[in-house]
XYZ file of C-alpha atoms in Angstrom:
372
model
C -29.068 6.358 -25.346
C -25.838 4.366 -25.623
C -24.412 1.454 -27.551
C -22.568 -1.313 -25.731
C -18.854 -0.777 -26.062
C -16.253 -3.197 -24.720
C -12.644 -2.209 -24.260
C -10.975 -5.406 -25.365
C -7.691 -4.870 -23.538
C -9.358 -4.493 -20.141
C -12.476 -5.465 -18.248
C -13.836 -1.915 -18.316
C -17.244 -1.507 -19.934
C -17.463 1.797 -21.802
C -20.301 3.396 -23.720
C -20.416 4.853 -27.216
C -22.862 7.662 -26.648
C -25.786 8.199 -29.022
C -27.511 11.579 -28.777
C -30.956 12.078 -30.322
C -31.788 15.602 -31.442
C -35.332 16.677 -32.314
C -35.917 19.344 -34.980
C -34.252 22.628 -34.025
C -35.198 26.123 -35.103
C -31.754 26.724 -36.578
C -28.223 25.369 -36.947
C -26.955 27.300 -33.947
C -29.412 25.555 -31.624
C -28.506 22.131 -32.989
C -24.792 22.825 -32.541
C -25.395 24.217 -29.060
C -27.195 21.051 -27.970
C -24.365 18.853 -29.283
C -21.756 21.069 -27.644
C -23.623 21.102 -24.338
C -24.224 17.343 -24.309
C -20.627 16.463 -25.196
C -18.807 19.367 -23.564
C -16.580 16.999 -21.589
C -15.545 15.127 -24.732
C -14.902 18.338 -26.669
C -12.933 20.003 -23.878
C -10.848 16.876 -23.333
C -10.121 16.457 -27.034
C -9.065 20.111 -27.376
C -6.740 19.839 -24.380
C -5.136 16.536 -25.478
C -4.898 17.152 -29.218
C -1.173 17.739 -29.783
C -1.702 18.743 -33.405
C -4.161 21.428 -32.287
C -2.076 22.668 -29.377
C 1.419 22.511 -30.879
C 0.792 23.139 -34.576
C -2.569 24.644 -35.467
C -2.899 27.170 -32.633
C 0.650 28.557 -33.074
C 0.163 28.677 -36.858
C -3.088 30.607 -36.405
C -1.125 33.365 -34.630
C 1.215 33.928 -37.587
C 0.385 36.360 -40.446
C 0.106 33.518 -43.042
C -2.010 31.488 -40.639
C -4.393 34.345 -39.873
C -4.761 35.137 -43.576
C -5.482 31.514 -44.514
C -7.942 30.988 -41.666
C -9.768 34.178 -42.607
C -10.125 33.022 -46.220
C -11.387 29.599 -45.110
C -13.841 31.219 -42.713
C -15.286 33.647 -45.274
C -15.691 31.067 -48.034
C -17.143 28.267 -45.908
C -19.503 30.552 -44.002
C -20.788 31.929 -47.291
C -21.233 28.482 -48.854
C -22.744 26.766 -45.799
C -24.127 29.371 -43.360
C -26.229 26.836 -41.426
C -23.283 24.514 -40.817
C -21.176 27.504 -39.795
C -23.846 28.331 -37.215
C -23.666 24.733 -35.977
C -19.971 25.299 -35.189
C -20.761 28.568 -33.416
C -23.394 26.824 -31.317
C -21.041 23.938 -30.540
C -18.409 26.358 -29.255
C -20.954 28.139 -27.060
C -22.489 24.917 -25.766
C -19.163 23.265 -24.957
C -17.334 26.317 -23.633
C -14.426 25.685 -26.021
C -13.148 28.820 -27.831
C -14.556 29.152 -31.340
C -11.029 29.459 -32.723
C -10.249 25.924 -31.547
C -13.500 24.580 -33.017
C -12.608 26.199 -36.346
C -9.086 24.822 -36.291
C -10.077 21.193 -35.716
C -12.701 21.432 -38.453
C -10.202 22.950 -40.907
C -7.231 20.841 -39.819
C -6.775 19.116 -43.183
C -6.957 22.434 -45.022
C -4.416 24.009 -42.654
C -1.849 21.280 -41.966
C -0.190 21.335 -45.411
C 0.561 25.028 -44.874
C 1.881 24.372 -41.367
C 4.292 21.988 -43.046
C 5.276 24.616 -45.619
C 6.098 26.944 -42.728
C 8.522 24.383 -41.322
C 6.187 22.205 -39.272
C 6.924 18.475 -38.888
C 6.350 16.493 -42.081
C 4.399 13.824 -40.272
C 1.818 16.428 -39.292
C -0.214 15.827 -42.441
C -0.463 12.083 -41.794
C -2.929 12.529 -38.980
C -5.233 9.712 -39.940
C -5.630 6.740 -42.230
C -8.714 4.738 -43.155
C -9.234 1.544 -45.133
C -12.304 0.321 -47.044
C -13.360 -2.897 -48.738
C -16.272 -2.465 -51.167
C -18.041 -5.115 -53.243
C -21.321 -5.521 -55.131
C -22.050 -8.895 -56.721
C -25.027 -11.246 -57.090
C -24.745 -12.610 -53.566
C -23.059 -9.829 -51.595
C -23.281 -6.033 -51.445
C -21.143 -4.567 -48.677
C -19.159 -1.483 -47.764
C -16.783 -2.078 -44.846
C -14.594 0.622 -43.328
C -11.907 0.998 -40.670
C -12.164 4.378 -38.984
C -8.553 5.220 -38.150
C -7.420 8.361 -36.366
C -4.735 10.050 -34.342
C -4.322 8.894 -30.741
C -5.853 12.186 -29.544
C -9.228 11.018 -30.846
C -9.306 7.730 -28.934
C -12.291 8.037 -26.603
C -13.347 11.337 -28.208
C -16.081 10.288 -30.616
C -19.833 9.910 -30.341
C -22.940 9.316 -32.440
C -25.583 11.910 -33.202
C -29.008 11.095 -34.621
C -30.662 14.248 -35.901
C -34.163 14.946 -37.181
C -34.257 18.070 -39.328
C -37.264 20.417 -39.624
C -38.018 19.015 -43.119
C -38.405 15.508 -41.680
C -35.113 14.129 -42.964
C -33.031 12.339 -40.338
C -29.386 11.323 -40.267
C -27.064 9.366 -38.004
C -23.368 10.205 -37.917
C -20.226 9.060 -36.111
C -18.677 12.328 -34.997
C -15.304 13.434 -33.664
C -15.552 15.692 -30.609
C -15.760 19.333 -31.657
C -16.263 18.606 -35.346
C -19.226 18.764 -37.655
C -20.966 15.467 -38.311
C -19.343 13.649 -39.994
C -15.762 13.363 -41.203
C -16.008 9.600 -40.581
C -19.217 7.855 -41.694
C -22.960 8.282 -41.567
C -26.286 7.684 -43.279
C -29.634 9.364 -43.752
C -33.283 8.349 -44.031
C -33.145 8.679 -47.825
C -31.100 5.478 -47.882
C -27.764 7.167 -48.602
C -24.713 6.202 -46.531
C -21.049 7.078 -46.873
C -17.576 6.389 -45.553
C -14.510 8.542 -46.225
C -10.801 8.175 -46.977
C -8.203 10.925 -46.784
C -6.073 11.223 -49.950
C -3.111 13.552 -49.321
C -2.184 15.375 -52.546
C 1.091 17.055 -53.389
C 1.427 20.584 -52.037
C 0.989 22.027 -55.541
C -2.481 20.410 -55.737
C -3.909 22.318 -52.755
C -6.094 25.414 -53.191
C -5.660 27.729 -50.228
C -8.889 28.959 -48.671
C -11.266 26.618 -50.511
C -14.161 24.659 -49.098
C -13.329 22.391 -46.163
C -13.884 18.655 -46.307
C -15.862 18.655 -43.062
C -18.420 21.005 -44.625
C -18.792 18.844 -47.726
C -19.339 15.647 -45.750
C -21.778 17.460 -43.431
C -23.700 18.434 -46.568
C -23.786 14.813 -47.772
C -25.863 13.893 -44.726
C -28.720 15.872 -46.290
C -28.460 14.432 -49.819
C -31.671 13.194 -51.429
C -29.849 10.252 -52.989
C -26.815 9.199 -54.978
C -27.169 11.729 -57.804
C -27.787 14.575 -55.377
C -24.716 13.517 -53.377
C -22.604 13.663 -56.548
C -23.960 17.141 -57.330
C -23.069 18.330 -53.823
C -19.533 16.949 -54.162
C -19.047 18.343 -57.701
C -20.282 21.819 -56.811
C -18.027 22.262 -53.785
C -14.822 24.112 -54.610
C -12.717 21.973 -52.266
C -9.379 23.088 -50.883
C -7.928 19.568 -50.707
C -9.009 16.277 -52.218
C -10.911 13.446 -50.628
C -12.259 9.970 -51.360
C -15.976 9.401 -50.813
C -17.536 5.945 -50.715
C -21.193 6.616 -51.526
C -23.635 3.821 -50.719
C -27.127 3.778 -52.237
C -28.891 1.178 -50.134
C -32.229 1.350 -51.964
C -30.673 0.744 -55.386
C -27.852 -1.601 -54.292
C -25.095 0.598 -55.663
C -21.705 1.783 -54.372
C -19.563 4.508 -55.922
C -16.007 5.463 -55.003
C -15.579 9.159 -55.762
C -12.109 10.709 -55.748
C -11.869 14.482 -55.768
C -9.198 17.160 -55.936
C -9.083 20.945 -55.874
C -10.375 22.748 -58.949
C -13.560 20.628 -58.903
C -11.740 17.615 -60.361
C -13.574 14.348 -59.822
C -13.430 10.705 -60.858
C -16.243 8.206 -60.216
C -15.702 4.453 -60.049
C -18.695 2.148 -59.709
C -17.894 -0.815 -57.494
C -18.622 -4.236 -58.979
C -18.040 -7.905 -58.327
C -14.289 -7.576 -57.775
C -13.592 -6.435 -54.188
C -12.298 -2.862 -54.227
C -9.832 -1.849 -51.514
C -9.169 1.836 -50.874
C -6.678 3.280 -48.407
C -5.258 6.819 -48.492
C -3.988 7.411 -51.980
C -5.620 8.182 -55.310
C -6.423 5.101 -57.394
C -8.238 6.454 -60.464
C -8.204 10.279 -60.436
C -5.070 11.532 -62.163
C -3.608 13.802 -59.497
C -0.055 14.417 -58.355
C -0.136 12.926 -54.878
C 2.132 13.088 -51.879
C 5.503 11.383 -52.201
C 5.490 7.630 -51.442
C 8.172 8.365 -48.847
C 5.672 10.312 -46.745
C 3.926 8.432 -43.977
C 0.359 8.334 -45.447
C 1.418 6.934 -48.811
C 3.953 4.464 -47.436
C 1.210 3.093 -45.224
C -1.333 3.107 -48.055
C 0.970 1.254 -50.446
C 1.624 -1.400 -47.814
C -2.065 -1.793 -47.008
C -3.006 -1.990 -50.700
C -0.413 -4.719 -51.291
C -1.514 -6.704 -48.262
C -5.220 -6.476 -49.129
C -4.493 -7.775 -52.630
C -3.119 -10.958 -51.052
C -6.272 -11.677 -49.040
C -9.614 -13.155 -50.002
C -12.723 -10.974 -49.595
C -15.555 -13.215 -50.820
C -17.784 -13.027 -47.748
C -18.588 -10.598 -44.942
C -16.423 -12.627 -42.579
C -13.467 -12.494 -44.985
C -13.949 -8.766 -45.569
C -13.888 -8.118 -41.834
C -10.804 -10.319 -41.601
C -9.065 -8.136 -44.204
C -9.837 -5.041 -42.140
C -8.581 -6.828 -39.018
C -5.273 -7.811 -40.600
C -2.074 -6.731 -38.837
C 0.489 -8.997 -40.515
C 2.552 -5.968 -41.561
C 3.677 -4.702 -38.174
C 4.966 -1.374 -39.529
C 1.936 -0.534 -41.687
C -0.969 -2.765 -40.607
C -4.493 -2.478 -41.963
C -5.881 -2.723 -38.416
C -4.027 -0.109 -36.337
C -3.236 -0.210 -32.637
C -0.825 2.707 -32.184
C 1.292 4.273 -31.005
C 0.108 7.277 -33.081
C -2.673 5.831 -35.226
C -5.545 3.708 -33.919
C -8.514 1.986 -35.528
C -11.334 3.486 -33.493
C -13.986 1.152 -34.881
C -15.033 -0.756 -37.985
C -18.341 -0.162 -39.749
C -20.073 -2.606 -42.071
C -22.908 -1.475 -44.342
C -24.962 -4.385 -45.667
C -26.975 -3.149 -48.660
C -29.175 -6.254 -48.817
C -30.104 -6.203 -45.148
C -30.120 -2.381 -45.276
C -28.323 -2.036 -41.951
C -25.151 -0.402 -40.650
C -23.271 -2.184 -37.864
C -20.396 -0.812 -35.793
C -17.706 -3.203 -34.573
C -15.449 -2.444 -31.610
C -11.956 -3.910 -31.410
C -10.500 -6.098 -34.126
C -13.338 -6.846 -36.570
C -12.089 -10.430 -36.947
C -13.619 -11.078 -33.516
C -17.072 -9.895 -34.518
C -17.740 -7.623 -31.509
C -20.805 -5.739 -32.789
C -21.806 -2.867 -30.519
C -24.461 -1.069 -32.587
C -26.785 -2.020 -35.429
C -28.852 0.643 -37.193
C -31.546 0.139 -39.820
C -30.756 2.550 -42.651
C -34.159 2.433 -44.305
C -37.150 2.420 -41.996
C -39.664 -0.258 -43.016
């Protein structure tokens, strides 16, 4: 199955692939089916991903790199054996070496150490995302720009999985990675979007739990409280920002985390809440404002504060804003691109995916989150 997908700068009609997976006997089989179905995407992404080819693979051949990757592998396999098997199956199904699958899934846990070894400082700024969240009497919405490195343009797909226990989830997935480091929802009425929050180097715990494993685990959460337990109990290597959406109870939480199981929870209310790629309420030493992610985040935060976000149309307009040519909210390259925009409407209980600038309202997929 596919969603309509229009490439706005050409007349070419593309497709955002949606792959349905029936209950599998184990994680390996599920990963194998994903890898087999999207082998072309995964192979292409691995070949074109400059960060993988020029930074992560060389780093993995060094003594510090091998030691760090071994620690990450042991700890994440022990904590999430089924998700580890999904990666093994994906490697086998796609024909991409397991080392490369591991590296793209641990990229955020590895890149700070590549930098410490003399890698380019911009390496850590591999992606940026922006969210507008609001819950008031007339509107309850979570809207999100999914921004990523140019290597991921055309290398994403949707998976809709039914697990043996009857739970199902739908997730926007980067080729070769666990579902989902982007956004997704499950049949329990829980949805989420994510924002990277680069901390200072001293805030990183080497060999901890990877963010991709934590967000994969969120897809199986029973609800909001269970999602918080899963986030709190994970001994994360680097921090993250989770936008948790409880559709059934009309509630949105922004959860900022850091290594050492530090966490701060902000409940979204009537005032529109904009989140880019820096900590807003968890007291953590974060990356210098002179680094690319924080310079961009500061600019996006300032610009969003100038714009009205009182309706869905205005919220999408905020996410489509490119008035700041150097650090726009809606990104069109050369290195960072907004792959899509997602809008979660808690009252209608649907998730819609928008292609191109969300100001233009080009909806390509609409999913009911809660089955009537």
